[in-house]
Tab-separated table of C-alpha atoms in Angstrom:
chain	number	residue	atom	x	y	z
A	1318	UNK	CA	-37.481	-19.146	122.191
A	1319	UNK	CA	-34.344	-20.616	123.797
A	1320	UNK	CA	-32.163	-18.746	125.766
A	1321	UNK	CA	-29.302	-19.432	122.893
A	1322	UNK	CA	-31.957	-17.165	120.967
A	1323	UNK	CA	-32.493	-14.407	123.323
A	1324	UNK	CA	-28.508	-14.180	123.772
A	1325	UNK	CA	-28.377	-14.104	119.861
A	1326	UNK	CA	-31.199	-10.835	119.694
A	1327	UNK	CA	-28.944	-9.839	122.595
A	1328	UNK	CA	-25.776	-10.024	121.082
A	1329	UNK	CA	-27.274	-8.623	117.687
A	1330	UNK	CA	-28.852	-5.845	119.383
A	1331	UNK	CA	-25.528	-4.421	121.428
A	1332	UNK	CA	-24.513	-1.570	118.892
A	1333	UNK	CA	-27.947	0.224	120.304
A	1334	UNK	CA	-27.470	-0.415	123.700
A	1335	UNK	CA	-25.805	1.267	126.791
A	1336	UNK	CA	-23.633	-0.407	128.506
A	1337	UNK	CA	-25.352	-0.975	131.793
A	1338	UNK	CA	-28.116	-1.899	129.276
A	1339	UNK	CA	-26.009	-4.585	127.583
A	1340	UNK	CA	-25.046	-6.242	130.497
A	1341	UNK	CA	-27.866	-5.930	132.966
A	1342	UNK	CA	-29.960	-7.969	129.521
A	1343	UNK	CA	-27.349	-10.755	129.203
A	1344	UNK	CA	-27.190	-11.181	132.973
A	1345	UNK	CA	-30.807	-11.526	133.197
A	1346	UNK	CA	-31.040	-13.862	130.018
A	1347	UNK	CA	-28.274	-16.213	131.686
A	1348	UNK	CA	-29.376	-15.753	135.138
A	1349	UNK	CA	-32.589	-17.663	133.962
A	1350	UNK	CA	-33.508	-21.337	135.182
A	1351	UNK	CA	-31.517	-24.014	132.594
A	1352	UNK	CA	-28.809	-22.211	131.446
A	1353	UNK	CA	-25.007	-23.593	131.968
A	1354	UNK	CA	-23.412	-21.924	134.811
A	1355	UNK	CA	-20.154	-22.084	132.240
A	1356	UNK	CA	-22.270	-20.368	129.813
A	1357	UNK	CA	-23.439	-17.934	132.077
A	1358	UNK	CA	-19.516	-16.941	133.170
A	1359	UNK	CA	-18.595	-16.946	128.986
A	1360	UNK	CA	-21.401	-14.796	128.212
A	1361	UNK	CA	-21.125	-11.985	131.466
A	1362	UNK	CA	-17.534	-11.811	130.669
A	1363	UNK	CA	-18.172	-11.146	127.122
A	1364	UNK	CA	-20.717	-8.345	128.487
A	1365	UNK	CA	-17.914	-6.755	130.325
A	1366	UNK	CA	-15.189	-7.321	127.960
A	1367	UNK	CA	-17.710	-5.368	125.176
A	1368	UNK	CA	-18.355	-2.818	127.385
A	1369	UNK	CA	-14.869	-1.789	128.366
A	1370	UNK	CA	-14.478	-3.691	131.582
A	1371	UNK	CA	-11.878	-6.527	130.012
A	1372	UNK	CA	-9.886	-6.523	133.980
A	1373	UNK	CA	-13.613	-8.245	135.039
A	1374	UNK	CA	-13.658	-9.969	131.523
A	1375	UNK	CA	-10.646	-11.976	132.181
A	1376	UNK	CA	-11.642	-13.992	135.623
A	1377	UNK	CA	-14.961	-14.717	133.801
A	1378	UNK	CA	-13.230	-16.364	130.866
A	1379	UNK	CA	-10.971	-18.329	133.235
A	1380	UNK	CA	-13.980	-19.348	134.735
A	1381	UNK	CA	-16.091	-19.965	132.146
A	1382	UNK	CA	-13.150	-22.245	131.287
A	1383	UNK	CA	-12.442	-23.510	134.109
A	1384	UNK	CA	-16.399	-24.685	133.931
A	1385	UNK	CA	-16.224	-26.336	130.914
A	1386	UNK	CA	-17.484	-25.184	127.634
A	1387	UNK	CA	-18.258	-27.079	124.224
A	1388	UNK	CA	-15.322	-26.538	122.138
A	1389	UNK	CA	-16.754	-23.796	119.798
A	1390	UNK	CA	-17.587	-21.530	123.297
A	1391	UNK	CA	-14.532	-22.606	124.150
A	1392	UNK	CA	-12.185	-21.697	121.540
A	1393	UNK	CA	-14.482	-17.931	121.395
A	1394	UNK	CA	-13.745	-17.552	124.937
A	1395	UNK	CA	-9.714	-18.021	124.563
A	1396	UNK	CA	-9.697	-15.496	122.097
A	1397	UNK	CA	-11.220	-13.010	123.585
A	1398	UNK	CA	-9.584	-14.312	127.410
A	1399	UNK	CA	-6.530	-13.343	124.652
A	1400	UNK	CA	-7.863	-10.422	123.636
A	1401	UNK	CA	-8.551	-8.815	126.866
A	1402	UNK	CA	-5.009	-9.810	128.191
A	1403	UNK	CA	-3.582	-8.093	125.607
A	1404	UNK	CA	-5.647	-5.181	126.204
A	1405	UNK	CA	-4.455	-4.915	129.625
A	1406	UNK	CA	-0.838	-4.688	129.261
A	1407	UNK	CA	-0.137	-8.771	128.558
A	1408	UNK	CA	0.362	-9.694	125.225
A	1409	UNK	CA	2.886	-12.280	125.748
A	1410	UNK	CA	0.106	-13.951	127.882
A	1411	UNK	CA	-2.304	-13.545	124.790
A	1412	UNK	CA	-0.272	-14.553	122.650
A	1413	UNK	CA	0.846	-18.139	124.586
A	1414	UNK	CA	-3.057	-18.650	124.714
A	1415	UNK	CA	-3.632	-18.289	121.203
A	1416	UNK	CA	-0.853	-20.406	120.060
A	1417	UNK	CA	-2.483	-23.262	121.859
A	1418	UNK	CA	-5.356	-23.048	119.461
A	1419	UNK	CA	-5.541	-24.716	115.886
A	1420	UNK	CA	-5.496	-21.506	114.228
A	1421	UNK	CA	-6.524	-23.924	110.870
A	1422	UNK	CA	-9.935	-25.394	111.925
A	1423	UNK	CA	-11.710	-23.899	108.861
A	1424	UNK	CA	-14.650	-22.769	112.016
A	1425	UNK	CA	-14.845	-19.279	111.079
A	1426	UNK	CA	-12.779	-18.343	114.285
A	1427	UNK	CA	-9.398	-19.086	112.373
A	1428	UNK	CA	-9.095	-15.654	111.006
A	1429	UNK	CA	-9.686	-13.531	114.871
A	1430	UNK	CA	-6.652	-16.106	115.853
A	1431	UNK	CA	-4.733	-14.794	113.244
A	1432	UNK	CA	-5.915	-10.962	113.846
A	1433	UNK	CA	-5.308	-11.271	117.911
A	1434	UNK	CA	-1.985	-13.123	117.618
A	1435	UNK	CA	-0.505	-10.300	115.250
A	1436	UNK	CA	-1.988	-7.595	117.869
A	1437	UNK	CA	-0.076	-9.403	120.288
A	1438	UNK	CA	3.067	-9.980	118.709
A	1439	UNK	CA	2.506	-6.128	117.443
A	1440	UNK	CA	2.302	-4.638	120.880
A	1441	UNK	CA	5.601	-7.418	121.519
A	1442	UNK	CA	7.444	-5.353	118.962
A	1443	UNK	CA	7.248	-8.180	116.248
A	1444	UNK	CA	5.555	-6.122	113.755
A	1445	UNK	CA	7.166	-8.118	111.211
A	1446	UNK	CA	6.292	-11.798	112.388
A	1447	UNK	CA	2.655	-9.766	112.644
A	1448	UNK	CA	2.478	-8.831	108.991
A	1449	UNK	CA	3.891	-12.316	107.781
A	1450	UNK	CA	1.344	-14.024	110.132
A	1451	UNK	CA	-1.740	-11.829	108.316
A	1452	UNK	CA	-0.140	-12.319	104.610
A	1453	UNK	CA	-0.524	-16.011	105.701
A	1454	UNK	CA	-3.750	-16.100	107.018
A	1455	UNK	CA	-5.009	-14.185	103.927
A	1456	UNK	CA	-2.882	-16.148	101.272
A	1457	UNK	CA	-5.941	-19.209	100.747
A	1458	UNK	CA	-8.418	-16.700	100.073
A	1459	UNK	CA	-6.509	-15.480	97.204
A	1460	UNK	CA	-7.332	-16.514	93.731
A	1461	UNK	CA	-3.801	-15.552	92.153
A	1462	UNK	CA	-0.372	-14.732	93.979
A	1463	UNK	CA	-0.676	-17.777	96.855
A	1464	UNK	CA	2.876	-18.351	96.150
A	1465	UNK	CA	4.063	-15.575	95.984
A	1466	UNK	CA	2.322	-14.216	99.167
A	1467	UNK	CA	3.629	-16.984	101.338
A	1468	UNK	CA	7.132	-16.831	99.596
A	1469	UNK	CA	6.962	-12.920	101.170
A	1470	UNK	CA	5.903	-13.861	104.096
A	1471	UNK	CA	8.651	-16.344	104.664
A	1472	UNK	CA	11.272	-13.973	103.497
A	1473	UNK	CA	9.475	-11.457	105.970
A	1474	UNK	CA	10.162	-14.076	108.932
A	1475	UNK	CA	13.620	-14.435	108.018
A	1476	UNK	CA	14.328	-11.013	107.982
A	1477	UNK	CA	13.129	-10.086	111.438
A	1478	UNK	CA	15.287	-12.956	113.085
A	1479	UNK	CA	18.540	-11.108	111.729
């Protein structure tokens, strides 16, 4: 087993664990011979950022960045780098992180962009530009009503700049 497979049971296996549990098993998975020291950074701040500790979270994702990660670590860690600035009382600063991403990559991540931008630009009291942003998001996965969906959506963003 590699240790992207141990971090996988890991990760998999968090819902039963403590917290002290959780992190003391990532840190010892990542503190093993091999493993990326940007890797280890992304995956201890996720650790803390799961178990309530996003202040420690954040300089772990900026350094974890800072590092170097491949682009799909990358893009996970800037979302939740997002997440947890939002969380403590900077969602402008969230917000300016996730609009550097492609939020249309088609990667599976596209749809936590969308989720974490509209918590940001919720708790920026643009509930409106949030709700236009998720009827967006959602409108390619519809079968029917595409149209009309983004048609609402822009009518949505025109209202809130009046």
């Amino acid at each position: 087993m590699t240790f992207e497979d141990d971090l996988a049971a890991a990760w998999r296996s968090a819902p039963e664990l403590s917290d002290s549990d959780l992190r003391a098993r990532i840190d010892r998975i990542v503190s093993a011979p091999g493993v990326p020291s940007s890797i280890a950074a992304f995956e201890r701040a996720g650790a803390d950022d799961s178990t309530g500790r996003p202040d420690l979270a954040v300089s772990g994702y900026r350094r974890a960045l800072e590092l170097g990660l491949d682009d799909d670590r990358a893009r996970q860690a800037t979302i939740q780098l997002a997440s947890s600035l939002r969380n403590l009382g900077d969602p402008a600063g969230g917000l300016t992180l996730l609009g550097e991403l492609d939020a249309a990559r088609g990667d599976g991540l596209d749809p936590a962009i969308a989720i974490f931008r509209a918590l940001c630009l919720t708790d920026l009291d643009r509930s409106t530009d949030a709700v236009a942003l998720l009827i967006d998001a959602l409108a390619d996965s519809l079968s029917r009503y595409q149209r009309s969906s983004r048609g609402y959506a822009a009518e949505l963003r025109s209202r809130a700049r009046h």
